[in-house]
Short mmCIF file of C-alpha atoms and ligand atoms in Angstrom, two decimals:
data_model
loop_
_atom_site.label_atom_id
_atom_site.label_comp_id
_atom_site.label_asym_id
_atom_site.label_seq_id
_atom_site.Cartn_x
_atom_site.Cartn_y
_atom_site.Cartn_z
CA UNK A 157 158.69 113.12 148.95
CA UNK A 158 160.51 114.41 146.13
CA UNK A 159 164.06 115.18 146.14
CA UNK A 160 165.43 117.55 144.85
CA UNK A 161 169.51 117.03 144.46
CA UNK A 162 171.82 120.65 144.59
CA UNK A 163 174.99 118.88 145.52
CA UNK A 164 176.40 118.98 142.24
CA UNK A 165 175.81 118.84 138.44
CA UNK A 166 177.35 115.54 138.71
CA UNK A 167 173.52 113.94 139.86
CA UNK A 168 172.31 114.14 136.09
CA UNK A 169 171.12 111.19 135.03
CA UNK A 170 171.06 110.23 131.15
CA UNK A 171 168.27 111.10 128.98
CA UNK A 172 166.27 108.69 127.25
CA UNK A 173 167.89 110.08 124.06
CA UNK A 174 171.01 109.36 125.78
CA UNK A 175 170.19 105.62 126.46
CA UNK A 176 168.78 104.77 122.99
CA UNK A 177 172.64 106.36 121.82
CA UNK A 178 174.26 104.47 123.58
CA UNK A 179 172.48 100.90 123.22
CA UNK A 180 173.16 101.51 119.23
CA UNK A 181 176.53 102.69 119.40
CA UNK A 182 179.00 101.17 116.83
CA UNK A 183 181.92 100.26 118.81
CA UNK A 184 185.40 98.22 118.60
CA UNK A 185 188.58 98.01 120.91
CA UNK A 186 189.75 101.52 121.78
CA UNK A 187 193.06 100.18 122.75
CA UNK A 188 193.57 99.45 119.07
CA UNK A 189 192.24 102.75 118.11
CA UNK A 190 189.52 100.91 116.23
CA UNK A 191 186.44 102.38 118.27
CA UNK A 192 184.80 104.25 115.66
CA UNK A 193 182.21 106.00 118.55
CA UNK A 194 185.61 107.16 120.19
CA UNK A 195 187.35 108.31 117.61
CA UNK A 196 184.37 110.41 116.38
CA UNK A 197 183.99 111.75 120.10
CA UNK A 198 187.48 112.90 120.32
CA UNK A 199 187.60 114.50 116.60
CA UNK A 200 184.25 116.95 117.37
CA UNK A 201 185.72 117.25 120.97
CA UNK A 202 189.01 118.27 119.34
CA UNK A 203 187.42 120.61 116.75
CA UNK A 204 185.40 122.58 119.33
CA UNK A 205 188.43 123.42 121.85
CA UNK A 206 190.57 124.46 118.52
CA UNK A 207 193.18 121.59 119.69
CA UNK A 208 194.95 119.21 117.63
CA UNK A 209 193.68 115.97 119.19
CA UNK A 210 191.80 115.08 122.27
CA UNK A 211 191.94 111.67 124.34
CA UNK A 212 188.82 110.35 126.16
CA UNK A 213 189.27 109.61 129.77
CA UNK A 214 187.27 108.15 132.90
CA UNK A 215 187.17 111.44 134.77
CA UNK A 216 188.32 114.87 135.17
CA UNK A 217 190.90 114.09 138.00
CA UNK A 218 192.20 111.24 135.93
CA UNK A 219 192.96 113.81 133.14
CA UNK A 220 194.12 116.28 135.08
CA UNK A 221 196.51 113.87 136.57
CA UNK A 222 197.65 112.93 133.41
CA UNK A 223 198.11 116.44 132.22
CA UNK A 224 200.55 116.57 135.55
CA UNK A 225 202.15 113.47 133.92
CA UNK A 226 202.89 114.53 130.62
CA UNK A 227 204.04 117.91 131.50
CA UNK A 228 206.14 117.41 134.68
CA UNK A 229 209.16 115.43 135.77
CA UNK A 230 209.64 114.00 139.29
CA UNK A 231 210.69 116.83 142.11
CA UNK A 232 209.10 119.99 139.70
CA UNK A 233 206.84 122.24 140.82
CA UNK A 234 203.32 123.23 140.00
CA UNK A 235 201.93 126.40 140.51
CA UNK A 236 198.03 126.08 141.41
CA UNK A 237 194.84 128.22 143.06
CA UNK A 238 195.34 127.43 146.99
CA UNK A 239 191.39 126.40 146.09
CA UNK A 240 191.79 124.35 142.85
CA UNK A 241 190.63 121.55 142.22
CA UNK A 242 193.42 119.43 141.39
CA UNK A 243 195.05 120.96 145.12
CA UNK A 244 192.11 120.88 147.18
CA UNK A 245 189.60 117.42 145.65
CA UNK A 246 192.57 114.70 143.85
CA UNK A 247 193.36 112.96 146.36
CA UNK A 248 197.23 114.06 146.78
CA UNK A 249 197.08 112.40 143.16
CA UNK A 250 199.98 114.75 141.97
CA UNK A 251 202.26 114.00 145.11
CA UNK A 252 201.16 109.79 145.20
CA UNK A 253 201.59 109.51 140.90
CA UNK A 254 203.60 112.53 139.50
CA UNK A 255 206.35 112.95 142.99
CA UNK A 256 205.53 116.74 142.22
CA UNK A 257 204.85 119.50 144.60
CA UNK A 258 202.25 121.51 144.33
CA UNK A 259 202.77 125.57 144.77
CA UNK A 260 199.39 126.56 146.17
CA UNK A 261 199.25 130.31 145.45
CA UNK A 262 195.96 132.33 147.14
CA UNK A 263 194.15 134.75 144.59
CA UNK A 264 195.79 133.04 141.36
CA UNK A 265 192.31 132.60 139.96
CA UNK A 266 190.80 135.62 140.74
CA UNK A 267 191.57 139.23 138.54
CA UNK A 268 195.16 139.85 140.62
CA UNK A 269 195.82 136.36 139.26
CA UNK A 270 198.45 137.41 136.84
CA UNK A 271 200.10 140.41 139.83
CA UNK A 272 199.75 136.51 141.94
CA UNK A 273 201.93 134.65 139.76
CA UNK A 274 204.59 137.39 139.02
CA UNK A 275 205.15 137.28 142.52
CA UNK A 276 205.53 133.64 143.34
CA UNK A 277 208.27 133.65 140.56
CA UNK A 278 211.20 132.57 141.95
CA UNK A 279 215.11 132.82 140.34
CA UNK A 280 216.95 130.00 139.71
CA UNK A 281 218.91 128.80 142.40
CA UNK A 282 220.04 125.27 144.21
CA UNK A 283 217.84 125.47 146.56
CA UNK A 284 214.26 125.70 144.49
CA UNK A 285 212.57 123.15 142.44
CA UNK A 286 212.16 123.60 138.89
CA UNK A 287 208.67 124.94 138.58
CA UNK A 288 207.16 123.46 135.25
CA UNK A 289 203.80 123.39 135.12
CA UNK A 290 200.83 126.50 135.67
CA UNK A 291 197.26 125.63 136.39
CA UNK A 292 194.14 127.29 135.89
CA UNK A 293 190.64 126.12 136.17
CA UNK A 294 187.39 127.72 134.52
CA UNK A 295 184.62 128.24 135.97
CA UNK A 296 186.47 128.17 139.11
CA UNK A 297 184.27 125.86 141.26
CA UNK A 298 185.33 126.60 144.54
CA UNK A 299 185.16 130.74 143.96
CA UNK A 300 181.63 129.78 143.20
CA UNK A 301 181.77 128.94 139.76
CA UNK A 302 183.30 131.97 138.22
CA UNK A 303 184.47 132.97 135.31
CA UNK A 304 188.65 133.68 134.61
CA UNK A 305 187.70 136.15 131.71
CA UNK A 306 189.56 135.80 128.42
CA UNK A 307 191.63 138.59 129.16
CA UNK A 308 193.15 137.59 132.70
CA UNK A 309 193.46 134.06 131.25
CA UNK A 310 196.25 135.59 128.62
CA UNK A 311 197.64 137.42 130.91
CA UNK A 312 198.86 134.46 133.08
CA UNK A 313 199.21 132.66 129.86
CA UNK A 314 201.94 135.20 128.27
CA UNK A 315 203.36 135.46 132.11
CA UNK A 316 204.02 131.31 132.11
CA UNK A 317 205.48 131.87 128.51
CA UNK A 318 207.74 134.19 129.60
CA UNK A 319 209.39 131.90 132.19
CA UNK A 320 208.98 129.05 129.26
CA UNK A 321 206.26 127.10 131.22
CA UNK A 322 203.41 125.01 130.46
CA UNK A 323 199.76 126.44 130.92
CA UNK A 324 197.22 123.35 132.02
CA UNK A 325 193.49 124.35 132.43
CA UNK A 326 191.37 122.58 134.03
CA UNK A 327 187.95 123.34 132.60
CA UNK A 328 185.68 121.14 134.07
CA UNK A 329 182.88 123.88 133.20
CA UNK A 330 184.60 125.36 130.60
CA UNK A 331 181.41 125.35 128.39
CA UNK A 332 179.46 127.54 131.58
CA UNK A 333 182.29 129.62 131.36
CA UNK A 334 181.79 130.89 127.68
CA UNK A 335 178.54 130.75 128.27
CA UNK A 336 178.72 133.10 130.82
CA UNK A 337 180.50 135.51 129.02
CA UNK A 338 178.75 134.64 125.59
CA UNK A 339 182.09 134.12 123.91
CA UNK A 340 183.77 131.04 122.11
CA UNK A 341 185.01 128.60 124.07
CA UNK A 342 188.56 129.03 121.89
CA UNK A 343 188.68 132.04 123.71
CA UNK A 344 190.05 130.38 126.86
CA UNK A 345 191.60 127.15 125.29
CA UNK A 346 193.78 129.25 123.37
CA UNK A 347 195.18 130.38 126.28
CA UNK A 348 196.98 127.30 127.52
CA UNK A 349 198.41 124.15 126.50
CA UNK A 350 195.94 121.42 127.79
CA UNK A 351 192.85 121.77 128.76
CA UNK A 352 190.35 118.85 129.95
CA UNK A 353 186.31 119.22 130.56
CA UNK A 354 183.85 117.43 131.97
CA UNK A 355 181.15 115.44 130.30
CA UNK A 356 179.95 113.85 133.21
CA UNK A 357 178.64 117.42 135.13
CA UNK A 358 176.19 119.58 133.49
CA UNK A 359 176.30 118.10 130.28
CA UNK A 360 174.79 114.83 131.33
CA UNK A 361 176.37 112.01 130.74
CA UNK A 362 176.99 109.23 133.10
CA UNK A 363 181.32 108.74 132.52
CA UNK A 364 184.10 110.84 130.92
CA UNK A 365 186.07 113.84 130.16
CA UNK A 366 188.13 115.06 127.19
CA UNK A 367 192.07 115.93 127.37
CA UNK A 368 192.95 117.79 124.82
CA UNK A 369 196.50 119.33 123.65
CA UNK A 370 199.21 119.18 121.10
CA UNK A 371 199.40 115.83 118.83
CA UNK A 372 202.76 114.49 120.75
CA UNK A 373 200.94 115.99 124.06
CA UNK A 374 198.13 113.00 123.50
CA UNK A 375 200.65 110.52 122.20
CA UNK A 376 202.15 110.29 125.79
CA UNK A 377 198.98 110.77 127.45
CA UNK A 378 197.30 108.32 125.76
CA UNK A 379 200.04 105.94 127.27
CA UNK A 380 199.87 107.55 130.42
CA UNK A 381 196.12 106.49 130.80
CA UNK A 382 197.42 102.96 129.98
CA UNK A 383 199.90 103.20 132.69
CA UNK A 384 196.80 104.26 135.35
CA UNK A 385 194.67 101.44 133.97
CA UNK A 386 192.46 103.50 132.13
CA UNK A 387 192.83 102.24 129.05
CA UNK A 388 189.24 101.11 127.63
CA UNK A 389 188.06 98.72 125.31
CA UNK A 390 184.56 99.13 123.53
CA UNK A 391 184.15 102.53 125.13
CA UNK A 392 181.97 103.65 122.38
CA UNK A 393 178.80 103.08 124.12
CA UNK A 394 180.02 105.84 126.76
CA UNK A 395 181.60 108.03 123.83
CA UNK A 396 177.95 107.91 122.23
CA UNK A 397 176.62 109.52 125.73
CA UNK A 398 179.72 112.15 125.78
CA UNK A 399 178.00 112.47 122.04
CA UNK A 400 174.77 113.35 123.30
CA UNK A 401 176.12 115.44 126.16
CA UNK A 402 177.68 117.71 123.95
CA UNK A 403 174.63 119.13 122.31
CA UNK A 404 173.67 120.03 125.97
CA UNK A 405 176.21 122.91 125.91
CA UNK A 406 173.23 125.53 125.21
CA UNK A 407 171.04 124.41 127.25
CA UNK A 408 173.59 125.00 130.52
CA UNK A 409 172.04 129.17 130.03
CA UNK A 410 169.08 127.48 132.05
CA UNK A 411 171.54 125.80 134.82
CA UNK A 412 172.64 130.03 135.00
CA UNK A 413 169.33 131.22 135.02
CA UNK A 414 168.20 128.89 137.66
CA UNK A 415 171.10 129.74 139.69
CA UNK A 416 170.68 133.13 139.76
CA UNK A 417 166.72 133.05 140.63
CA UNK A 418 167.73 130.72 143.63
CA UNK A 419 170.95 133.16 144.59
CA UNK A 420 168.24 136.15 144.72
CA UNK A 421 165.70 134.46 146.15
CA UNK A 422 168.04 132.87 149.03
CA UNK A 423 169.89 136.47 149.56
CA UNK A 424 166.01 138.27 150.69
CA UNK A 425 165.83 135.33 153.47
CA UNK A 426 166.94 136.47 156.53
CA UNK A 427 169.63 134.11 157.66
CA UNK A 428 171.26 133.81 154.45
CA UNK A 429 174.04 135.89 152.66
CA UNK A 430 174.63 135.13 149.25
CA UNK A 431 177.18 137.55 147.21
CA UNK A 432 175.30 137.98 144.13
CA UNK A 433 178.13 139.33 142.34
CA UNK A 434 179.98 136.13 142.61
CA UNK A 435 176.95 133.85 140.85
CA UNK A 436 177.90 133.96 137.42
CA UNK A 437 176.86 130.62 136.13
CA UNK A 438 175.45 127.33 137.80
CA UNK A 439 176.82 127.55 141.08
CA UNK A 440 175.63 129.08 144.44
CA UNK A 441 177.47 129.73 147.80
CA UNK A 442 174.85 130.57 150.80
CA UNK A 443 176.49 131.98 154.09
CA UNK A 444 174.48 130.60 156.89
CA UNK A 445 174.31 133.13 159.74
CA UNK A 446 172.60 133.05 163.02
CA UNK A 447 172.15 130.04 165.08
CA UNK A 448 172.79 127.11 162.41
CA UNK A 449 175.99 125.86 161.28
CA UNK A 450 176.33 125.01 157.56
CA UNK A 451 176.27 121.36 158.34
CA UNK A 452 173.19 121.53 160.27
CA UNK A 453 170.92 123.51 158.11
CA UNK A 454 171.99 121.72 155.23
CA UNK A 455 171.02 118.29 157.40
CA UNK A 456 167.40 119.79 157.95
CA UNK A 457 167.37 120.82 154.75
CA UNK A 458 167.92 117.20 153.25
CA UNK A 459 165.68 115.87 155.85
CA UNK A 460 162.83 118.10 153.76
CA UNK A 461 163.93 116.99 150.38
CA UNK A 462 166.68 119.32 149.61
CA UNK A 463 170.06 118.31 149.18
CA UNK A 464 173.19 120.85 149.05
CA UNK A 465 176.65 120.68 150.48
CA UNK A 466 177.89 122.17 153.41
CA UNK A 467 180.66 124.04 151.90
CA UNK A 468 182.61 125.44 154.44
CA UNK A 469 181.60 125.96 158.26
CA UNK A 470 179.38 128.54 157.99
CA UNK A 471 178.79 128.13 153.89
CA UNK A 472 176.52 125.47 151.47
CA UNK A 473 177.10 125.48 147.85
CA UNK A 474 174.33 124.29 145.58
CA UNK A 475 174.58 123.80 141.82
CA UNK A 476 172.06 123.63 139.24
CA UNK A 477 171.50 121.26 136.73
CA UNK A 478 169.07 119.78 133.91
CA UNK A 479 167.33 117.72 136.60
CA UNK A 480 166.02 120.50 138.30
CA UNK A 481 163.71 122.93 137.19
CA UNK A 482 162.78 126.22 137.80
CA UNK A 483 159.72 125.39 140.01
CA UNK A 484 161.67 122.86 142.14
CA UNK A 485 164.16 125.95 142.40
CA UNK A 486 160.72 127.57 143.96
CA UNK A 487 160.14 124.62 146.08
CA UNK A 488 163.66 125.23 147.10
CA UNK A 489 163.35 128.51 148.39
CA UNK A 490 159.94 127.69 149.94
CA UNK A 491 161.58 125.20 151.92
CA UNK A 492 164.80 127.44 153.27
CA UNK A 493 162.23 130.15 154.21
CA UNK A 494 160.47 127.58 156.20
CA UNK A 495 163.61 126.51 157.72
CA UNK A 496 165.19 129.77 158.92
CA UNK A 497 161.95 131.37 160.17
CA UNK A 498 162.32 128.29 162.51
C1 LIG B 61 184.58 117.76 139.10
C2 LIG B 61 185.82 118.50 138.86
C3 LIG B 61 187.00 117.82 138.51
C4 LIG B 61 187.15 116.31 138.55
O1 LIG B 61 186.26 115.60 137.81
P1 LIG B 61 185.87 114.09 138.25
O2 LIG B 61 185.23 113.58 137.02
O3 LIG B 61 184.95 114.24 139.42
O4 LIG B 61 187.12 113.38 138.59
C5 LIG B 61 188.12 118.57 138.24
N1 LIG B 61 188.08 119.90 138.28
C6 LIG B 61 186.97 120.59 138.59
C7 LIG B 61 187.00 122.07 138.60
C8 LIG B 61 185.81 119.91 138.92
O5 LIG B 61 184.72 120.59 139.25
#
């Protein structure tokens, strides 16, 4: 039976073209700075966010918690999306490495975000902590992988400016995002400080994301990734993959396509609710309602060669990717008719 893997856009396996990169990669010790593959990676990387420098990491959490690092001090606070990320998936990094505390504000990331922060603003006074630190994340994966538009984006940008904080985004997807919208991906990095993506989901390769700020910003977080053992020697053959990955970026418009075929096709099944208006790029949120719970349709599901997650009790998420195609998609929906007519 084949399987075909919705969990995530993390499943992507490298491409044969990705391999061959990486077996010929000219490399050297990155702690030295003398890792030519690296260095190359983190100048394009640099170039096409419009930051000054960029520093190649492990994983998205690992530079989102260094972002937390550089830009916080022990006991601040850190405004974030009651459903980001870096609140809801790291672990209680922030809390276990940074000793902040995380504000978790409901409807940050959504187009009341910027009415959402001017309310959580708080005078100073002996009581508070010293909030520092604003985070936003594009495509927001747990709204379903949609898009903070350009607009809203400034809007808590000039907000956070205002109060003389720092603006981190965490753009995991930030390429789906301007995809989405069919703008420059400048158009959202401009609008913050830091900003890290993801190599490692729809873009295919097997390790890594990019941090990118201010020269001084990478300085310390280069030594910050020391300090969490991240430091890497001849990382160059995974650089050459993050290479490779990066001419992926147009070809995520078929991980959108995709997604929206299955979202339509799942909304017609009885059983299912999807909110179409909410499927803007490579992710899809089903409701399940009648007699299954999420967790148990998505377990018959897999049993048939279908793997999602059960989201939420009564939701599954699936996300598209370059390993499926658009008649496994039809398999897909095949499958979940099968299923709910049950
Ligand atoms: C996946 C993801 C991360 C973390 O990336 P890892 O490489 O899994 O650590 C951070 N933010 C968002 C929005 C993500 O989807």
């Amino acid at each position: 039976m084949k399987i075909i893997d919705l969990r995530s856009d993390t499943v992507t396996v490298p491409s044969e073209e990705m391999r061959a990169a990486m077996a010929r990669a000219k490399v050297g010790d990155d702690v030295y700075g003398e890792d030519s593959t690296v260095n190359e990676l983190e100048q394009v990387a640099a170039d096409l966010l419009g930051k000054e420098a960029t520093l190649f990491v492990a994983s998205g959490t690992m530079a989102n918690q260094i972002a937390l690092l550089v830009h916080t001090e022990r006991g601040n606070e850190v405004i974030v999306d009651a459903e980001s990320h870096i609140y809801y998936y790291e672990v209680g990094a922030a809390a276990m490495l940074g000793g902040v505390q995380l504000k978790p504000l409901e409807g940050l990331l959504s187009s009341e975000g910027p009415e959402v922060l001017r309310k959580a603003f708080r005078p100073p006074d002996i009581h508070f902590p010293i909030t520092r630190l604003v985070c936003l994340e594009n495509t927001f994966n747990r709204g379903g992988g949609t898009v903070i538009s350009p607009a809203i984006s400034k809007a808590i940008y000039d907000l956070a400016k205002e109060r003389e904080l720092t603006v981190h985004l965490d753009g995991a997807r930030i390429f789906n995002a301007a995809l989405a919208l069919g703008c420059d991906v400048r158009d959202f990095t401009r609008f913050c400080d830091s900003v890290m993506f993801s190599l490692s989901k729809g873009l295919g390769a097997p390790v890594g994301s990019l941090l990118a700020g201010s020269q001084q910003f990478i300085k310390k977080a280069r030594r910050y990734r020391k300090a969490l053992g991240g430091g890497w020697r001849q990382a160059g053959v995974l650089a050459a993959a993050g290479l490779v990955a990066l001419k992926n970026i147009p070809h995520l418009a078929e991980d959108h396509t995709n997604a929206r075929y299955l979202a339509e096709g799942l909304a017609e099944i009885p059983g299912l609710q999807v909110d179409l208006s909410k499927v803007e790029t490579n992710i899809v949120v089903a409701k399940v309602v009648g007699r299954w719970t999420a967790a148990e349709f998505a377990k018959e599901l897999a049993r048939q060669g279908v793997k999602c997650n059960a989201w939420g009790p009564d939701t599954v998420r699936f996300v598209t990717h370059k390993d499926v195609s658009r008649e496994d998609i039809e398999t897909v929906l095949s499958i979940v008719k099968k299923i709910l007519s049950l």
